PDB file of C-alpha atoms in Angstrom:
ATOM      1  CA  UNK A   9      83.749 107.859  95.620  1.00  0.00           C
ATOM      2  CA  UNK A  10      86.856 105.636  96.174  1.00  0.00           C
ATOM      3  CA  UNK A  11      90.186 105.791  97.742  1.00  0.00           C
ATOM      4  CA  UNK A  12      92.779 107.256  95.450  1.00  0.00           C
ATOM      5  CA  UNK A  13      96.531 107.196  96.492  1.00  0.00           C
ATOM      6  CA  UNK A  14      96.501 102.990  97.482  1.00  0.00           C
ATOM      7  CA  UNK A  15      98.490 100.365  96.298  1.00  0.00           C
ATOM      8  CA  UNK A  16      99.071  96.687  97.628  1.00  0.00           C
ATOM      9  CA  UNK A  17     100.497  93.504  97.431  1.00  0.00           C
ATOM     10  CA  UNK A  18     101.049  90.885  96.773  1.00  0.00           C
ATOM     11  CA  UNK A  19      97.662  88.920  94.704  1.00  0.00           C
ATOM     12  CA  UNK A  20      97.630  85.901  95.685  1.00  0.00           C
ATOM     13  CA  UNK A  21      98.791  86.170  99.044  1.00  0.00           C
ATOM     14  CA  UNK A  22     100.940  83.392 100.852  1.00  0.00           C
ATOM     15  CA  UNK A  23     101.409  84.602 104.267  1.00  0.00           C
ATOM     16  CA  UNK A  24     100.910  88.444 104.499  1.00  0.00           C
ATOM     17  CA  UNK A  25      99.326  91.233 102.684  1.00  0.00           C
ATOM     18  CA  UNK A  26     100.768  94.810 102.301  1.00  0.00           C
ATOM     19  CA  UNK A  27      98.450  98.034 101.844  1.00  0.00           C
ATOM     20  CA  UNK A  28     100.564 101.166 100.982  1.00  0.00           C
ATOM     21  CA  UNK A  29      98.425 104.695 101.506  1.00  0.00           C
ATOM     22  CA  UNK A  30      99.607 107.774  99.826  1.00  0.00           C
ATOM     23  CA  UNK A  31      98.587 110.024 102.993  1.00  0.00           C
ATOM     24  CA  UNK A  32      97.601 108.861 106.873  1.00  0.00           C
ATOM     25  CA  UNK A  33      93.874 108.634 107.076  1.00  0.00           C
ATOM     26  CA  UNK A  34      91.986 107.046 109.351  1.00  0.00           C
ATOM     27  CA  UNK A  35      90.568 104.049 108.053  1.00  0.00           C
ATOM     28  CA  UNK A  36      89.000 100.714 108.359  1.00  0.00           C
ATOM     29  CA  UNK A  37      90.369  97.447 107.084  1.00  0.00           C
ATOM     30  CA  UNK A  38      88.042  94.029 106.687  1.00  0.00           C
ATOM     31  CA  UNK A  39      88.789  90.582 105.298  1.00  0.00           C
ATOM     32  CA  UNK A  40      86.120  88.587 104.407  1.00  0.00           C
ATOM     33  CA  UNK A  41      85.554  85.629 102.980  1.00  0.00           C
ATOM     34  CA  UNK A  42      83.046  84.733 100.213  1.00  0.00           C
ATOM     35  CA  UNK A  43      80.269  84.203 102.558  1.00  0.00           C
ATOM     36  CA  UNK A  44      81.307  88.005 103.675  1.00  0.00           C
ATOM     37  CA  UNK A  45      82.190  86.587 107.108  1.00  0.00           C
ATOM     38  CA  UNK A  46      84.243  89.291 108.910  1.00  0.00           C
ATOM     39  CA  UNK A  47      87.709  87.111 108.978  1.00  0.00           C
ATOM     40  CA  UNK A  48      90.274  89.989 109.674  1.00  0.00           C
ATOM     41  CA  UNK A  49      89.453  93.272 110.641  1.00  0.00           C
ATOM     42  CA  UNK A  50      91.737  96.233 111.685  1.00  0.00           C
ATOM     43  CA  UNK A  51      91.382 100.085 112.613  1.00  0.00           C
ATOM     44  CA  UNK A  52      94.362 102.268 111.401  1.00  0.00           C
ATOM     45  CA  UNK A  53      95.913 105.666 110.847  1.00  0.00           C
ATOM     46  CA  UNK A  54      99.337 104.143 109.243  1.00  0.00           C
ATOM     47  CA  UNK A  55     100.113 104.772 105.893  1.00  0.00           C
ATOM     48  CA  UNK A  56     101.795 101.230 105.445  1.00  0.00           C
ATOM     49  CA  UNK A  57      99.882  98.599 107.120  1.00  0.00           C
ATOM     50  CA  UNK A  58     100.338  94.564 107.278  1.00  0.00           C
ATOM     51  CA  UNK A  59      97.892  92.085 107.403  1.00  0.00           C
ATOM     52  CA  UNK A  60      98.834  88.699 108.612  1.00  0.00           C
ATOM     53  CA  UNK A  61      96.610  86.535 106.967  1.00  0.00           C
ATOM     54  CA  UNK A  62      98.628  82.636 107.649  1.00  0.00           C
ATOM     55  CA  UNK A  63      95.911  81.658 109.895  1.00  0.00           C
ATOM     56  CA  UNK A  64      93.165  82.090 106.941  1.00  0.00           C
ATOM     57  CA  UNK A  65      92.818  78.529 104.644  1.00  0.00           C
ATOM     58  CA  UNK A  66      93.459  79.148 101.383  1.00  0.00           C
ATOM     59  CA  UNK A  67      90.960  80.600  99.190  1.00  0.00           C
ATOM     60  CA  UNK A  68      88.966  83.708  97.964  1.00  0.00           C
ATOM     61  CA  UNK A  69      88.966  86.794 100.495  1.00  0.00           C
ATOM     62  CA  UNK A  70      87.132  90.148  99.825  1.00  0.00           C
ATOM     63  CA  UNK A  71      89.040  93.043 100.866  1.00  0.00           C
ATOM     64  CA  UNK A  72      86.856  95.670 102.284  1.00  0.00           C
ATOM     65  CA  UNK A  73      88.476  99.439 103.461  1.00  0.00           C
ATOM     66  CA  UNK A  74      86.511 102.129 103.818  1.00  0.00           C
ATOM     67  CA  UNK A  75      88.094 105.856 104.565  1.00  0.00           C
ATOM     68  CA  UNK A  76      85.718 108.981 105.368  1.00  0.00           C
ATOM     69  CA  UNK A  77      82.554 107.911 103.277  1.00  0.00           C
ATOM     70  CA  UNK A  78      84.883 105.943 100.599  1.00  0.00           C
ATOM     71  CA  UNK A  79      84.804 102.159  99.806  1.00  0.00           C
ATOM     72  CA  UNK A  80      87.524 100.449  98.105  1.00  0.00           C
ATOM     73  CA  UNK A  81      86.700  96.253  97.226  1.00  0.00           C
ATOM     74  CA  UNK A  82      89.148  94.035  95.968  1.00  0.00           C
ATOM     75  CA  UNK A  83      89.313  90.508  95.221  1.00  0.00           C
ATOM     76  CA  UNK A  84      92.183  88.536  97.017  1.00  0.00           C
ATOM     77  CA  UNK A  85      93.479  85.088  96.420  1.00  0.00           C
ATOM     78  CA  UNK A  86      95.154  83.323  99.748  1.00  0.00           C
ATOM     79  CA  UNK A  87      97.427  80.446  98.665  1.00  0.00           C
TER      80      UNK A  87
END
């Protein structure tokens, strides 16, 4: 199953990524990068949430959330 409801922005990221959740769930948030190191990783019951990623180099994240048993994976260029 996946997460239905989700929407984000913006791909490539310069500074800060935006995840938009149709309903407040808890969920889990991970950045990773291509070695799927754990770079950025946040717990959260917000619908909107932000993810300051400036400190990350540029290059090619994974983004990882998982929400009661579902996965959602998504490529994410940092610029």
């Amino acid at each position: 199953p996946t997460i239905s409801g989700f929407a984000f922005g913006s791909n490539p990221v310069e500074d800060t990524l935006y995840l938009f959740f149709e309903k407040p769930e808890r969920r889990k948030i991970a950045v990773l990068d291509i070695n799927h190191k754990t770079r950025l990783e946040e717990t959260s019951n917000d619908r909107n949430i932000t993810l300051d990623m400036s400190f990350l180099p540029s290059g090619i994240y994974i983004l990882n959330i998982t929400e009661e048993g579902k996965m959602y994976i998504e490529k994410i260029v940092k610029y």
